[in-house]
Amino acid sequence: MNSLLLNTDGVQIPQLGFGVWQVPDDEAERAVSFAIEAGYTSIDTARLYFNEEGVGRAIARADVPREKLFITTKLWNDDHDRAEAAFEASLSRLGLDQLDLYLIHWPVPAQDKYVQAWKSMERLYKDGRVRAIGVSNFTIAHLERLMNETEIVPSINQIELHPRFPQPELRAFHEANGILTEAWSPLGQGRGLLDDPALATLGRKHGKSPAQVVLRWHVQLGNVVIPKSVTPSRIRENIDVFDFTLDPEDMAAIGALNNGTRLGPDPATFNWMG
Ligand code: NAD
């Protein structure tokens, strides 16, 4: 498993992790336990997924020591003005005494509290409560504002990113500013994208599935990637992407699938509080 260096004092994040959005608490415990047995060491949850306890039970049960795991959770939209309390509540649901990565889940520009939230995250980082801090669904404008008005550059921005929506401008901005790009819905949520004949052709060429081809494309772009599945065979399949290489023409063929299709909400206007 490759790891990528965050811009924070030598902290490394596994390049491929396991996402648990829309997985109920009990099922999350089973799926995360299976994923850890299958070799995943990075888990991505959020307050809003309502499964931090299940993730925490899987971590507690795991044969892998805590320090070998990388756990991410996220600050929800209605907690921007009480980030430190929300953080401690998440940590307690996870059963942990320190978190690896805490993200602001959405900027919610309409409420204009993300700068305040970031200043609380900076305090959590400086106090050693969390090893790295970052954001999710931030646009270039939101990132620039944080960089102008606060001290610490986010280590990562977790954004919607898949072959139909590859976000080249935002990735270039991240790269220029030492921010890692983390791709959510990396498989385009499964159906649709994965049925594309171009991916089947590349899969046949490399002896891999369409999902593996897409995950390999992310790895070669330098993205951190967090596919979700609750199906054991797919959980195993999705981590088995480090033994083949896509050629430049394969990368270009996947790049040609870009049709600007966003699956999730637009971060500039999203203000749902849950
Ligand atoms: P995804 O792109 O990972 O797709 C998951 C779906 O693809 C599965 O439910 C399954 O139907 C299918 N699938 C998975 N593996 C497959 C395989 N090998 N073959 C065929 N089909 C397969 O979608 P996602 O769950 O939306 O995103 C992954 C993770 O990203 C989430 O679980 C969550 O952790 C994170 N996320 C974050 C945000 C955010 O706002 N920060 C938003 C959405 C998701």
Short mmCIF file of C-alpha atoms and ligand atoms in Angstrom, two decimals:
data_model
loop_
_atom_site.label_atom_id
_atom_site.label_comp_id
_atom_site.label_asym_id
_atom_site.label_seq_id
_atom_site.Cartn_x
_atom_site.Cartn_y
_atom_site.Cartn_z
CA MET A 1 0.00 0.00 0.00
CA ASN A 2 1.37 3.39 -1.00
CA SER A 3 1.23 6.23 1.50
CA LEU A 4 1.26 9.96 0.73
CA LEU A 5 2.89 12.61 2.88
CA LEU A 6 0.58 15.26 4.34
CA ASN A 7 1.91 18.80 4.80
CA THR A 8 1.98 18.18 8.57
CA ASP A 9 5.21 17.03 10.25
CA GLY A 10 5.78 13.69 8.55
CA VAL A 11 2.20 12.38 8.88
CA GLN A 12 1.41 9.90 6.10
CA ILE A 13 -2.00 8.82 4.81
CA PRO A 14 -2.52 5.47 3.07
CA GLN A 15 -3.35 6.25 -0.55
CA LEU A 16 -6.34 3.89 -0.59
CA GLY A 17 -8.81 3.77 2.27
CA PHE A 18 -12.31 2.54 3.05
CA GLY A 19 -15.41 4.80 2.99
CA VAL A 20 -18.56 4.10 5.01
CA TRP A 21 -21.13 6.67 3.84
CA GLN A 22 -24.70 5.29 3.96
CA VAL A 23 -23.59 2.20 5.89
CA PRO A 24 -25.73 1.71 9.03
CA ASP A 25 -23.88 1.46 12.33
CA ASP A 26 -23.98 -2.35 12.79
CA GLU A 27 -23.13 -3.01 9.18
CA ALA A 28 -20.28 -0.50 9.41
CA GLU A 29 -18.77 -2.54 12.23
CA ARG A 30 -18.91 -5.71 10.10
CA ALA A 31 -17.67 -4.01 6.92
CA VAL A 32 -14.79 -2.16 8.62
CA SER A 33 -13.72 -5.36 10.44
CA PHE A 34 -13.68 -7.17 7.11
CA ALA A 35 -11.83 -4.30 5.41
CA ILE A 36 -9.12 -4.26 8.10
CA GLU A 37 -8.70 -8.03 7.72
CA ALA A 38 -8.42 -7.50 3.97
CA GLY A 39 -5.55 -5.03 4.48
CA TYR A 40 -7.17 -1.56 4.59
CA THR A 41 -5.65 0.64 7.27
CA SER A 42 -7.47 3.92 6.56
CA ILE A 43 -11.17 4.45 7.36
CA ASP A 44 -13.26 7.47 6.34
CA THR A 45 -16.37 8.25 8.38
CA ALA A 46 -18.21 11.42 9.43
CA ARG A 47 -20.53 12.63 12.17
CA LEU A 48 -23.32 12.68 9.61
CA TYR A 49 -22.87 9.01 8.67
CA PHE A 50 -24.16 8.01 12.15
CA ASN A 51 -21.77 5.07 12.25
CA GLU A 52 -18.79 6.39 14.24
CA GLU A 53 -19.67 3.95 17.06
CA GLY A 54 -19.72 0.97 14.70
CA VAL A 55 -16.41 2.06 13.18
CA GLY A 56 -15.03 2.43 16.71
CA ARG A 57 -16.12 -1.10 17.67
CA ALA A 58 -14.37 -2.48 14.59
CA ILE A 59 -11.18 -0.57 15.50
CA ALA A 60 -11.33 -1.89 19.07
CA ARG A 61 -11.78 -5.49 17.83
CA ALA A 62 -9.09 -5.32 15.17
CA ASP A 63 -5.91 -7.38 15.36
CA VAL A 64 -4.08 -4.38 13.88
CA PRO A 65 -2.70 -1.99 16.54
CA ARG A 66 -4.32 1.44 16.74
CA GLU A 67 -1.14 3.24 15.63
CA LYS A 68 -1.15 1.32 12.34
CA LEU A 69 -4.65 2.63 11.50
CA PHE A 70 -5.53 6.03 10.02
CA ILE A 71 -8.97 7.27 11.07
CA THR A 72 -10.75 10.23 9.52
CA THR A 73 -14.00 11.84 10.64
CA LYS A 74 -15.69 15.13 9.78
CA LEU A 75 -17.25 18.18 11.42
CA TRP A 76 -20.92 18.51 10.43
CA ASN A 77 -22.45 21.70 9.07
CA ASP A 78 -24.39 22.76 12.17
CA ASP A 79 -21.31 22.40 14.38
CA HIS A 80 -19.10 25.05 12.73
CA ASP A 81 -19.36 27.30 15.79
CA ARG A 82 -18.70 24.50 18.30
CA ALA A 83 -16.04 22.45 16.54
CA GLU A 84 -14.05 21.54 19.63
CA ALA A 85 -17.07 20.03 21.42
CA ALA A 86 -18.17 18.26 18.23
CA PHE A 87 -14.66 16.86 17.83
CA GLU A 88 -14.59 15.47 21.38
CA ALA A 89 -18.04 13.91 20.87
CA SER A 90 -16.88 12.21 17.64
CA LEU A 91 -13.70 10.99 19.30
CA SER A 92 -15.70 9.53 22.17
CA ARG A 93 -18.11 7.75 19.78
CA LEU A 94 -15.10 6.33 17.97
CA GLY A 95 -13.60 5.25 21.30
CA LEU A 96 -10.29 6.94 20.48
CA ASP A 97 -8.04 9.33 22.38
CA GLN A 98 -6.52 10.90 19.28
CA LEU A 99 -7.76 11.23 15.70
CA ASP A 100 -5.59 11.03 12.58
CA LEU A 101 -7.51 13.45 10.34
CA TYR A 102 -10.42 15.82 11.03
CA LEU A 103 -12.15 17.51 8.10
CA ILE A 104 -14.68 20.32 7.79
CA HIS A 105 -17.33 18.36 5.87
CA TRP A 106 -18.76 21.25 3.77
CA PRO A 107 -17.94 24.97 3.69
CA VAL A 108 -21.63 26.08 3.81
CA PRO A 109 -20.76 29.60 2.58
CA ALA A 110 -24.34 30.77 3.28
CA GLN A 111 -23.72 30.54 7.04
CA ASP A 112 -20.16 31.88 6.70
CA LYS A 113 -18.68 30.06 9.70
CA TYR A 114 -16.01 27.90 8.12
CA VAL A 115 -13.16 30.30 8.98
CA GLN A 116 -14.25 30.18 12.62
CA ALA A 117 -14.47 26.38 12.42
CA TRP A 118 -10.97 26.20 10.91
CA LYS A 119 -9.50 28.28 13.76
CA SER A 120 -10.93 25.71 16.21
CA MET A 121 -9.45 22.89 14.13
CA GLU A 122 -6.07 24.67 14.30
CA ARG A 123 -6.34 24.66 18.12
CA LEU A 124 -7.19 20.93 18.12
CA TYR A 125 -4.15 20.26 15.96
CA LYS A 126 -1.82 22.39 18.08
CA ASP A 127 -3.10 20.66 21.23
CA GLY A 128 -2.23 17.27 19.71
CA ARG A 129 -5.84 16.05 19.71
CA VAL A 130 -5.62 15.34 15.98
CA ARG A 131 -2.57 14.53 13.85
CA ALA A 132 -3.73 16.42 10.75
CA ILE A 133 -6.58 18.75 9.75
CA GLY A 134 -8.20 19.32 6.41
CA VAL A 135 -11.38 20.22 4.59
CA SER A 136 -13.91 18.64 2.27
CA ASN A 137 -15.89 20.10 -0.61
CA PHE A 138 -13.94 23.36 -0.55
CA THR A 139 -13.63 25.31 -3.82
CA ILE A 140 -10.54 27.34 -4.75
CA ALA A 141 -12.26 30.46 -3.36
CA HIS A 142 -12.90 28.80 0.01
CA LEU A 143 -9.32 27.53 0.20
CA GLU A 144 -7.89 30.94 -0.69
CA ARG A 145 -9.95 32.55 2.03
CA LEU A 146 -8.68 30.07 4.63
CA MET A 147 -5.10 30.59 3.48
CA ASN A 148 -5.50 34.39 3.69
CA GLU A 149 -7.24 34.54 7.05
CA THR A 150 -5.77 31.64 9.06
CA GLU A 151 -2.41 30.13 9.89
CA ILE A 152 -2.39 26.47 8.78
CA VAL A 153 -2.85 25.36 5.17
CA PRO A 154 -5.31 22.41 5.03
CA SER A 155 -3.45 19.13 4.54
CA ILE A 156 -6.13 17.65 2.30
CA ASN A 157 -9.33 18.55 0.46
CA GLN A 158 -11.76 15.65 0.06
CA ILE A 159 -13.85 16.35 -3.05
CA GLU A 160 -16.14 14.62 -5.49
CA LEU A 161 -13.81 13.17 -8.12
CA HIS A 162 -14.24 10.34 -10.63
CA PRO A 163 -13.60 9.93 -14.37
CA ARG A 164 -16.82 11.75 -15.28
CA PHE A 165 -15.92 14.66 -12.96
CA PRO A 166 -12.13 14.82 -12.61
CA GLN A 167 -11.78 18.42 -11.31
CA PRO A 168 -8.46 19.30 -13.04
CA GLU A 169 -8.36 22.98 -11.95
CA LEU A 170 -8.94 22.16 -8.30
CA ARG A 171 -6.35 19.36 -8.41
CA ALA A 172 -3.79 21.74 -9.92
CA PHE A 173 -4.54 24.32 -7.21
CA HIS A 174 -4.04 21.67 -4.53
CA GLU A 175 -0.76 20.58 -6.04
CA ALA A 176 0.52 24.16 -6.23
CA ASN A 177 -0.29 24.67 -2.55
CA GLY A 178 0.84 21.38 -1.00
CA ILE A 179 -2.71 20.14 -0.39
CA LEU A 180 -3.49 16.47 -1.10
CA THR A 181 -6.55 15.66 -3.21
CA GLU A 182 -8.82 12.98 -1.74
CA ALA A 183 -11.50 11.60 -4.07
CA TRP A 184 -15.01 10.88 -2.78
CA SER A 185 -17.41 8.75 -4.84
CA PRO A 186 -14.25 7.61 -6.65
CA LEU A 187 -16.19 4.88 -8.47
CA GLY A 188 -18.92 7.32 -9.47
CA GLN A 189 -21.11 5.47 -6.95
CA GLY A 190 -20.87 2.26 -8.98
CA ARG A 191 -23.61 1.91 -11.57
CA GLY A 192 -23.39 3.95 -14.74
CA LEU A 193 -19.71 4.80 -14.75
CA LEU A 194 -18.58 1.21 -14.14
CA ASP A 195 -20.75 -0.02 -17.05
CA ASP A 196 -18.84 2.13 -19.52
CA PRO A 197 -17.45 -0.09 -22.33
CA ALA A 198 -14.11 1.78 -22.29
CA LEU A 199 -13.51 0.53 -18.74
CA ALA A 200 -14.44 -3.05 -19.72
CA THR A 201 -11.89 -2.87 -22.56
CA LEU A 202 -9.15 -1.63 -20.23
CA GLY A 203 -10.14 -4.26 -17.67
CA ARG A 204 -9.69 -7.02 -20.25
CA LYS A 205 -6.33 -5.56 -21.29
CA HIS A 206 -4.98 -5.65 -17.72
CA GLY A 207 -6.91 -8.64 -16.32
CA LYS A 208 -8.72 -6.35 -13.88
CA SER A 209 -12.32 -5.23 -13.24
CA PRO A 210 -13.68 -1.81 -14.31
CA ALA A 211 -13.65 -0.74 -10.62
CA GLN A 212 -9.98 -1.70 -10.31
CA VAL A 213 -9.13 0.22 -13.48
CA VAL A 214 -10.82 3.36 -12.11
CA LEU A 215 -9.12 3.03 -8.72
CA ARG A 216 -5.75 2.57 -10.43
CA TRP A 217 -6.42 5.75 -12.47
CA HIS A 218 -6.91 7.63 -9.17
CA VAL A 219 -3.70 6.16 -7.71
CA GLN A 220 -1.69 7.20 -10.77
CA LEU A 221 -3.17 10.73 -10.66
CA GLY A 222 -1.84 10.98 -7.09
CA ASN A 223 -5.26 11.06 -5.43
CA VAL A 224 -6.07 9.59 -2.05
CA VAL A 225 -9.05 7.35 -2.75
CA ILE A 226 -11.73 5.90 -0.43
CA PRO A 227 -14.04 3.46 -2.26
CA LYS A 228 -17.05 2.09 -0.40
CA SER A 229 -18.48 -1.43 -0.51
CA VAL A 230 -20.13 -3.71 2.01
CA THR A 231 -19.64 -6.79 -0.19
CA PRO A 232 -16.60 -8.83 0.93
CA SER A 233 -15.48 -9.79 -2.59
CA ARG A 234 -15.62 -6.14 -3.71
CA ILE A 235 -13.86 -4.92 -0.56
CA ARG A 236 -10.99 -7.27 -1.45
CA GLU A 237 -11.13 -6.38 -5.14
CA ASN A 238 -10.97 -2.63 -4.50
CA ILE A 239 -7.66 -2.78 -2.62
CA ASP A 240 -6.02 -5.06 -5.19
CA VAL A 241 -4.83 -2.27 -7.49
CA PHE A 242 -1.12 -2.03 -6.74
CA ASP A 243 0.14 -4.77 -9.08
CA PHE A 244 -0.51 -3.22 -12.50
CA THR A 245 0.10 0.06 -14.30
CA LEU A 246 -2.07 1.95 -16.75
CA ASP A 247 -0.20 3.21 -19.82
CA PRO A 248 -0.42 6.89 -20.80
CA GLU A 249 -2.97 5.98 -23.49
CA ASP A 250 -5.07 4.08 -20.91
CA MET A 251 -4.99 7.16 -18.65
CA ALA A 252 -6.05 9.30 -21.63
CA ALA A 253 -8.92 6.92 -22.47
CA ILE A 254 -10.23 7.23 -18.90
CA GLY A 255 -9.67 11.00 -19.01
CA ALA A 256 -11.92 11.09 -22.09
CA LEU A 257 -14.87 9.93 -19.94
CA ASN A 258 -15.05 13.42 -18.40
CA ASN A 259 -18.53 14.77 -19.15
CA GLY A 260 -18.78 17.21 -16.26
CA THR A 261 -21.36 15.10 -14.40
CA ARG A 262 -21.48 15.99 -10.73
CA LEU A 263 -23.26 13.34 -8.61
CA GLY A 264 -23.39 15.29 -5.35
CA PRO A 265 -24.40 18.84 -4.43
CA ASP A 266 -22.56 22.00 -5.50
CA PRO A 267 -20.40 23.12 -2.52
CA ALA A 268 -20.97 26.78 -3.40
CA THR A 269 -24.68 26.48 -2.56
CA PHE A 270 -25.06 23.39 -0.36
CA ASN A 271 -26.41 24.40 3.04
CA TRP A 272 -28.28 21.32 4.27
CA MET A 273 -28.02 20.95 8.03
CA GLY A 274 -29.19 17.32 8.27
P1 NAD B 1 -18.15 5.02 -4.47
O1 NAD B 1 -17.81 5.76 -5.71
O2 NAD B 1 -17.09 4.48 -3.60
O3 NAD B 1 -19.14 3.86 -4.93
C1 NAD B 1 -19.64 2.92 -4.01
C2 NAD B 1 -20.62 2.00 -4.72
O4 NAD B 1 -20.02 1.43 -5.88
C3 NAD B 1 -21.00 0.81 -3.83
O5 NAD B 1 -22.11 1.14 -3.02
C4 NAD B 1 -21.31 -0.26 -4.83
O6 NAD B 1 -22.63 -0.12 -5.31
C5 NAD B 1 -20.36 0.06 -5.98
N1 NAD B 1 -19.11 -0.72 -5.94
C6 NAD B 1 -18.12 -0.66 -5.01
N2 NAD B 1 -17.11 -1.48 -5.33
C7 NAD B 1 -17.46 -2.07 -6.50
C8 NAD B 1 -16.83 -3.02 -7.32
N3 NAD B 1 -15.63 -3.51 -7.04
N4 NAD B 1 -17.48 -3.41 -8.45
C9 NAD B 1 -18.70 -2.91 -8.78
N5 NAD B 1 -19.34 -2.01 -8.03
C10 NAD B 1 -18.73 -1.59 -6.89
O7 NAD B 1 -19.17 5.97 -3.69
P2 NAD B 1 -19.35 6.66 -2.28
O8 NAD B 1 -19.71 5.69 -1.22
O9 NAD B 1 -20.27 7.77 -2.55
O10 NAD B 1 -17.93 7.30 -1.95
C11 NAD B 1 -16.92 6.64 -1.21
C12 NAD B 1 -16.71 7.30 0.12
O11 NAD B 1 -16.41 8.68 -0.03
C13 NAD B 1 -17.94 7.31 1.04
O12 NAD B 1 -18.22 6.05 1.61
C14 NAD B 1 -17.54 8.36 2.03
O13 NAD B 1 -16.60 7.82 2.96
C15 NAD B 1 -16.86 9.38 1.12
N6 NAD B 1 -17.79 10.46 0.71
C16 NAD B 1 -17.55 11.71 1.18
C17 NAD B 1 -18.38 12.76 0.82
C18 NAD B 1 -18.09 14.13 1.34
O14 NAD B 1 -18.94 15.02 1.20
N7 NAD B 1 -16.94 14.36 1.91
C19 NAD B 1 -19.49 12.54 -0.02
C20 NAD B 1 -19.70 11.26 -0.49
C21 NAD B 1 -18.85 10.22 -0.13
#
